[in-house]
PDB file of C-alpha atoms in Angstrom:
ATOM      1  CA  MET A   1     -29.842 -10.917  -9.735  1.00  0.00           C
ATOM      2  CA  PRO A   2     -26.524 -12.115 -11.100  1.00  0.00           C
ATOM      3  CA  GLY A   3     -26.623 -15.452 -12.915  1.00  0.00           C
ATOM      4  CA  PRO A   4     -24.311 -18.464 -12.757  1.00  0.00           C
ATOM      5  CA  ARG A   5     -21.328 -16.655 -14.316  1.00  0.00           C
ATOM      6  CA  TRP A   6     -21.519 -14.163 -11.450  1.00  0.00           C
ATOM      7  CA  ARG A   7     -20.584 -14.693  -7.820  1.00  0.00           C
ATOM      8  CA  ASP A   8     -21.040 -11.839  -5.358  1.00  0.00           C
ATOM      9  CA  GLY A   9     -20.647  -9.292  -8.155  1.00  0.00           C
ATOM     10  CA  TRP A  10     -17.521 -10.917  -9.629  1.00  0.00           C
ATOM     11  CA  TRP A  11     -17.732 -12.123 -13.245  1.00  0.00           C
ATOM     12  CA  ALA A  12     -16.168 -15.468 -14.200  1.00  0.00           C
ATOM     13  CA  GLY A  13     -15.154 -13.990 -17.575  1.00  0.00           C
ATOM     14  CA  ALA A  14     -12.571 -11.679 -15.990  1.00  0.00           C
ATOM     15  CA  ARG A  15      -9.340 -12.206 -14.067  1.00  0.00           C
ATOM     16  CA  ALA A  16      -9.890 -11.026 -10.486  1.00  0.00           C
ATOM     17  CA  CYS A  17      -7.404  -8.443  -9.150  1.00  0.00           C
ATOM     18  CA  PRO A  18      -9.121  -7.223  -5.956  1.00  0.00           C
ATOM     19  CA  SER A  19      -8.617  -3.551  -5.142  1.00  0.00           C
ATOM     20  CA  PRO A  20      -8.918  -2.109  -1.641  1.00  0.00           C
ATOM     21  CA  ASN A  21     -10.389   1.068  -3.161  1.00  0.00           C
ATOM     22  CA  PHE A  22     -14.135   0.587  -2.955  1.00  0.00           C
ATOM     23  CA  GLY A  23     -17.059   1.078  -0.611  1.00  0.00           C
ATOM     24  CA  PRO A  24     -20.694   0.143  -0.228  1.00  0.00           C
ATOM     25  CA  ARG A  25     -23.300   1.499  -2.583  1.00  0.00           C
ATOM     26  CA  PRO A  26     -25.999   3.587  -0.900  1.00  0.00           C
ATOM     27  CA  GLY A  27     -28.897   1.423   0.238  1.00  0.00           C
ATOM     28  CA  GLY A  28     -31.496   0.739  -2.416  1.00  0.00           C
ATOM     29  CA  GLU A  29     -29.387   2.273  -5.212  1.00  0.00           C
ATOM     30  CA  ALA A  30     -29.944   0.388  -8.495  1.00  0.00           C
ATOM     31  CA  VAL A  31     -26.985   0.041 -10.861  1.00  0.00           C
ATOM     32  CA  THR A  32     -28.291   1.616 -14.070  1.00  0.00           C
ATOM     33  CA  LEU A  33     -25.287   3.285 -15.710  1.00  0.00           C
ATOM     34  CA  VAL A  34     -21.955   2.216 -17.203  1.00  0.00           C
ATOM     35  CA  VAL A  35     -19.202   4.832 -17.400  1.00  0.00           C
ATOM     36  CA  LEU A  36     -16.413   4.171 -19.902  1.00  0.00           C
ATOM     37  CA  HIS A  37     -12.917   5.505 -19.266  1.00  0.00           C
ATOM     38  CA  SER A  38      -9.484   5.232 -20.853  1.00  0.00           C
ATOM     39  CA  ILE A  39      -6.197   4.773 -19.028  1.00  0.00           C
ATOM     40  CA  SER A  40      -2.552   4.036 -19.719  1.00  0.00           C
ATOM     41  CA  LEU A  41       0.450   4.401 -17.450  1.00  0.00           C
ATOM     42  CA  PRO A  42       2.630   6.149 -18.280  1.00  0.00           C
ATOM     43  CA  PRO A  43       0.304   7.914 -20.743  1.00  0.00           C
ATOM     44  CA  GLY A  44       0.477   6.283 -24.166  1.00  0.00           C
ATOM     45  CA  GLU A  45       2.387   3.203 -22.983  1.00  0.00           C
ATOM     46  CA  TYR A  46       0.571  -0.120 -23.041  1.00  0.00           C
ATOM     47  CA  GLY A  47       1.063  -3.649 -21.798  1.00  0.00           C
ATOM     48  CA  GLY A  48       2.685  -3.091 -18.419  1.00  0.00           C
ATOM     49  CA  ASP A  49       1.291  -3.705 -14.954  1.00  0.00           C
ATOM     50  CA  ALA A  50       1.169  -0.056 -13.813  1.00  0.00           C
ATOM     51  CA  VAL A  51      -2.635   0.243 -14.046  1.00  0.00           C
ATOM     52  CA  GLU A  52      -3.063  -2.932 -11.991  1.00  0.00           C
ATOM     53  CA  ARG A  53      -0.600  -1.568  -9.446  1.00  0.00           C
ATOM     54  CA  LEU A  54      -2.363   1.815  -9.328  1.00  0.00           C
ATOM     55  CA  PHE A  55      -5.734   0.203  -8.620  1.00  0.00           C
ATOM     56  CA  THR A  56      -4.254  -2.100  -5.951  1.00  0.00           C
ATOM     57  CA  ASN A  57      -2.205   0.655  -4.240  1.00  0.00           C
ATOM     58  CA  THR A  58       1.101  -1.035  -5.112  1.00  0.00           C
ATOM     59  CA  LEU A  59       2.407   1.378  -7.780  1.00  0.00           C
ATOM     60  CA  ASP A  60       6.045   2.368  -7.222  1.00  0.00           C
ATOM     61  CA  CYS A  61       5.731   6.126  -7.655  1.00  0.00           C
ATOM     62  CA  ASP A  62       9.529   6.411  -8.005  1.00  0.00           C
ATOM     63  CA  ALA A  63       9.571   4.107 -11.069  1.00  0.00           C
ATOM     64  CA  HIS A  64       8.629   6.847 -13.571  1.00  0.00           C
ATOM     65  CA  PRO A  65       8.539  10.664 -13.304  1.00  0.00           C
ATOM     66  CA  TYR A  66       4.840  10.738 -14.278  1.00  0.00           C
ATOM     67  CA  TYR A  67       3.902   8.529 -11.325  1.00  0.00           C
ATOM     68  CA  GLU A  68       4.881  11.212  -8.799  1.00  0.00           C
ATOM     69  CA  ARG A  69       1.555  12.957  -9.457  1.00  0.00           C
ATOM     70  CA  LEU A  70      -0.227   9.706  -8.529  1.00  0.00           C
ATOM     71  CA  ARG A  71       1.413   9.344  -5.121  1.00  0.00           C
ATOM     72  CA  GLY A  72      -1.233   8.692  -2.461  1.00  0.00           C
ATOM     73  CA  LEU A  73      -4.048   8.443  -5.017  1.00  0.00           C
ATOM     74  CA  GLN A  74      -6.655   5.804  -4.211  1.00  0.00           C
ATOM     75  CA  VAL A  75      -8.764   4.959  -7.260  1.00  0.00           C
ATOM     76  CA  SER A  76     -10.297   1.933  -8.903  1.00  0.00           C
ATOM     77  CA  ALA A  77     -12.688   0.790 -11.592  1.00  0.00           C
ATOM     78  CA  HIS A  78     -14.774  -2.321 -11.740  1.00  0.00           C
ATOM     79  CA  PHE A  79     -13.075  -3.545 -14.934  1.00  0.00           C
ATOM     80  CA  VAL A  80     -10.080  -2.888 -17.183  1.00  0.00           C
ATOM     81  CA  ILE A  81      -9.957  -4.103 -20.782  1.00  0.00           C
ATOM     82  CA  ARG A  82      -6.398  -4.448 -22.103  1.00  0.00           C
ATOM     83  CA  ARG A  83      -5.476  -3.687 -25.749  1.00  0.00           C
ATOM     84  CA  GLY A  84      -5.647  -7.383 -26.676  1.00  0.00           C
ATOM     85  CA  GLY A  85      -9.056  -7.859 -25.025  1.00  0.00           C
ATOM     86  CA  GLU A  86      -7.904  -9.330 -21.690  1.00  0.00           C
ATOM     87  CA  LEU A  87     -10.440  -8.478 -19.013  1.00  0.00           C
ATOM     88  CA  LEU A  88      -9.504  -7.710 -15.406  1.00  0.00           C
ATOM     89  CA  GLN A  89     -11.930  -7.045 -12.546  1.00  0.00           C
ATOM     90  CA  PHE A  90     -10.885  -4.972  -9.529  1.00  0.00           C
ATOM     91  CA  VAL A  91     -14.135  -4.365  -7.618  1.00  0.00           C
ATOM     92  CA  SER A  92     -17.323  -6.389  -7.229  1.00  0.00           C
ATOM     93  CA  CYS A  93     -20.149  -4.844  -9.233  1.00  0.00           C
ATOM     94  CA  ASP A  94     -22.222  -5.006  -6.057  1.00  0.00           C
ATOM     95  CA  GLU A  95     -19.832  -2.441  -4.534  1.00  0.00           C
ATOM     96  CA  ARG A  96     -19.008   1.176  -5.337  1.00  0.00           C
ATOM     97  CA  ALA A  97     -15.707   1.589  -7.214  1.00  0.00           C
ATOM     98  CA  TRP A  98     -13.897   4.930  -7.114  1.00  0.00           C
ATOM     99  CA  HIS A  99     -13.789   5.797 -10.821  1.00  0.00           C
ATOM    100  CA  ALA A 100     -15.936   8.818 -11.740  1.00  0.00           C
ATOM    101  CA  GLY A 101     -15.110  11.334  -8.997  1.00  0.00           C
ATOM    102  CA  ARG A 102     -17.203  14.517  -9.048  1.00  0.00           C
ATOM    103  CA  SER A 103     -19.813  13.585 -11.619  1.00  0.00           C
ATOM    104  CA  SER A 104     -23.389  14.012 -12.742  1.00  0.00           C
ATOM    105  CA  TRP A 105     -25.586  12.307 -15.334  1.00  0.00           C
ATOM    106  CA  ARG A 106     -29.112  13.362 -16.267  1.00  0.00           C
ATOM    107  CA  GLY A 107     -29.306  15.530 -13.140  1.00  0.00           C
ATOM    108  CA  ARG A 108     -28.105  12.825 -10.730  1.00  0.00           C
ATOM    109  CA  GLU A 109     -24.891  13.495  -8.815  1.00  0.00           C
ATOM    110  CA  ASN A 110     -22.210  11.037  -7.646  1.00  0.00           C
ATOM    111  CA  CYS A 111     -22.265   8.554 -10.516  1.00  0.00           C
ATOM    112  CA  ASN A 112     -20.049   6.134  -8.567  1.00  0.00           C
ATOM    113  CA  ASP A 113     -23.079   5.360  -6.388  1.00  0.00           C
ATOM    114  CA  TRP A 114     -25.100   3.876  -9.264  1.00  0.00           C
ATOM    115  CA  SER A 115     -22.668   3.026 -12.032  1.00  0.00           C
ATOM    116  CA  ILE A 116     -20.147   0.446 -13.155  1.00  0.00           C
ATOM    117  CA  GLY A 117     -16.785   1.824 -14.286  1.00  0.00           C
ATOM    118  CA  ILE A 118     -14.946   0.208 -17.187  1.00  0.00           C
ATOM    119  CA  GLU A 119     -11.445   1.356 -18.155  1.00  0.00           C
ATOM    120  CA  LEU A 120     -10.161   0.714 -21.663  1.00  0.00           C
ATOM    121  CA  GLU A 121      -6.386   0.600 -21.970  1.00  0.00           C
ATOM    122  CA  GLY A 122      -5.784   3.567 -24.221  1.00  0.00           C
ATOM    123  CA  LEU A 123      -5.321   7.287 -24.463  1.00  0.00           C
ATOM    124  CA  GLU A 124      -8.042   9.810 -25.189  1.00  0.00           C
ATOM    125  CA  GLY A 125      -7.816  10.861 -28.814  1.00  0.00           C
ATOM    126  CA  GLU A 126      -6.257   7.577 -29.925  1.00  0.00           C
ATOM    127  CA  ARG A 127      -8.171   4.654 -31.412  1.00  0.00           C
ATOM    128  CA  PHE A 128      -9.067   1.557 -29.464  1.00  0.00           C
ATOM    129  CA  GLU A 129      -8.470  -2.001 -30.681  1.00  0.00           C
ATOM    130  CA  THR A 130     -10.968  -4.447 -32.197  1.00  0.00           C
ATOM    131  CA  PRO A 131     -10.404  -7.020 -29.390  1.00  0.00           C
ATOM    132  CA  GLN A 132     -11.315  -4.299 -26.860  1.00  0.00           C
ATOM    133  CA  TYR A 133     -14.656  -3.628 -28.542  1.00  0.00           C
ATOM    134  CA  ALA A 134     -15.390  -7.373 -28.692  1.00  0.00           C
ATOM    135  CA  ALA A 135     -14.531  -7.851 -25.005  1.00  0.00           C
ATOM    136  CA  LEU A 136     -16.536  -4.752 -24.066  1.00  0.00           C
ATOM    137  CA  ALA A 137     -19.612  -6.025 -25.928  1.00  0.00           C
ATOM    138  CA  ARG A 138     -19.383  -9.430 -24.175  1.00  0.00           C
ATOM    139  CA  LEU A 139     -18.964  -7.777 -20.799  1.00  0.00           C
ATOM    140  CA  LEU A 140     -21.843  -5.342 -21.343  1.00  0.00           C
ATOM    141  CA  ALA A 141     -24.147  -8.185 -22.404  1.00  0.00           C
ATOM    142  CA  ALA A 142     -23.273 -10.102 -19.224  1.00  0.00           C
ATOM    143  CA  LEU A 143     -23.754  -6.984 -17.091  1.00  0.00           C
ATOM    144  CA  ALA A 144     -27.119  -6.230 -18.721  1.00  0.00           C
ATOM    145  CA  GLN A 145     -28.328  -9.717 -17.778  1.00  0.00           C
ATOM    146  CA  ALA A 146     -27.194  -9.314 -14.171  1.00  0.00           C
ATOM    147  CA  TYR A 147     -28.009  -5.657 -13.395  1.00  0.00           C
ATOM    148  CA  PRO A 148     -30.782  -3.216 -14.414  1.00  0.00           C
ATOM    149  CA  LEU A 149     -28.482  -1.201 -16.680  1.00  0.00           C
ATOM    150  CA  ALA A 150     -30.094   1.412 -18.913  1.00  0.00           C
ATOM    151  CA  GLU A 151     -27.293   3.527 -20.399  1.00  0.00           C
ATOM    152  CA  ILE A 152     -23.620   3.650 -21.293  1.00  0.00           C
ATOM    153  CA  THR A 153     -21.717   6.916 -21.422  1.00  0.00           C
ATOM    154  CA  GLY A 154     -18.198   8.264 -21.074  1.00  0.00           C
ATOM    155  CA  HIS A 155     -16.255   9.861 -18.239  1.00  0.00           C
ATOM    156  CA  GLU A 156     -16.095  12.952 -20.434  1.00  0.00           C
ATOM    157  CA  HIS A 157     -19.912  13.100 -20.364  1.00  0.00           C
ATOM    158  CA  VAL A 158     -20.390  12.708 -16.606  1.00  0.00           C
ATOM    159  CA  ALA A 159     -17.517  15.077 -15.754  1.00  0.00           C
ATOM    160  CA  PRO A 160     -17.436  17.542 -18.675  1.00  0.00           C
ATOM    161  CA  GLY A 161     -14.627  20.061 -18.555  1.00  0.00           C
ATOM    162  CA  ARG A 162     -12.813  17.955 -15.956  1.00  0.00           C
ATOM    163  CA  LYS A 163     -12.286  14.693 -17.860  1.00  0.00           C
ATOM    164  CA  LEU A 164     -11.741  13.916 -21.552  1.00  0.00           C
ATOM    165  CA  ASP A 165     -11.867  10.130 -21.660  1.00  0.00           C
ATOM    166  CA  PRO A 166     -12.425   7.900 -23.445  1.00  0.00           C
ATOM    167  CA  GLY A 167     -12.236  10.723 -25.998  1.00  0.00           C
ATOM    168  CA  PRO A 168     -12.724  11.129 -29.737  1.00  0.00           C
ATOM    169  CA  GLY A 169     -10.835   7.916 -30.558  1.00  0.00           C
ATOM    170  CA  PHE A 170     -13.650   5.817 -29.077  1.00  0.00           C
ATOM    171  CA  ASP A 171     -16.239   4.744 -31.660  1.00  0.00           C
ATOM    172  CA  TRP A 172     -19.611   4.988 -29.903  1.00  0.00           C
ATOM    173  CA  CYS A 173     -21.537   4.016 -33.054  1.00  0.00           C
ATOM    174  CA  ARG A 174     -19.436   0.859 -33.381  1.00  0.00           C
ATOM    175  CA  LEU A 175     -20.269  -0.078 -29.813  1.00  0.00           C
ATOM    176  CA  GLU A 176     -23.950   0.562 -30.446  1.00  0.00           C
ATOM    177  CA  ARG A 177     -23.875  -1.745 -33.494  1.00  0.00           C
ATOM    178  CA  LEU A 178     -22.168  -4.484 -31.452  1.00  0.00           C
ATOM    179  CA  LEU A 179     -24.872  -4.298 -28.782  1.00  0.00           C
ATOM    180  CA  VAL A 180     -27.910  -4.471 -31.088  1.00  0.00           C
ATOM    181  CA  ARG A 181     -28.218  -8.235 -30.647  1.00  0.00           C
ATOM    182  CA  ARG A 182     -26.245  -8.749 -27.423  1.00  0.00           C
ATOM    183  CA  ALA A 183     -27.878  -6.122 -25.198  1.00  0.00           C
ATOM    184  CA  PRO A 184     -30.594  -4.319 -27.164  1.00  0.00           C
ATOM    185  CA  THR A 185     -32.065  -2.548 -24.129  1.00  0.00           C
ATOM    186  CA  LEU A 186     -28.813  -0.714 -23.354  1.00  0.00           C
ATOM    187  CA  GLN A 187     -28.744   2.832 -24.693  1.00  0.00           C
ATOM    188  CA  VAL A 188     -25.370   4.108 -25.906  1.00  0.00           C
ATOM    189  CA  ALA A 189     -25.999   7.737 -24.995  1.00  0.00           C
ATOM    190  CA  PRO A 190     -23.224   9.490 -26.992  1.00  0.00           C
ATOM    191  CA  ALA A 191     -24.106   7.547 -30.159  1.00  0.00           C
ATOM    192  CA  ARG A 192     -27.602   9.014 -30.049  1.00  0.00           C
ATOM    193  CA  GLY A 193     -26.202  12.504 -29.839  1.00  0.00           C
TER     194      GLY A 193
END
């Protein structure tokens, strides 16, 4: 069960930005997987509030030509890690965020039911920043203490052919090294090949 830094699935180490895009997890479903994603809006532009607005259904789809394709989309993740390491939380980890879509991992369908989604501000193929890795390691350690997590993988791995994130710019081996002391029971699946 979540410890003192957790309250109803919300982590004190993140700024809360509640999203309406979530639902209940199926009864008795243990949270054992973390799915990493990358996002930037518009693609390749960082630092704005467009991702926050997308996840809270307040994005002005007329503000940029790219946003037209997002009109009516209702998505979320549990967390977003900005380029400088700032951590935002959109959905309680006790609830089901809408991040993985059609997905499967190790023969189990519907990863949203039993996973936590973490978005890294970035673009697949580009490198991620050192503060993002540090924030991700802290978050994963806190999650591993609160939930029965077993593995971390990427959106590209649970939805191959459909999704490409976080992509080749994400250093899975670096993440694995960061977790050796912080969360040694978590398996970084892509790093193990």
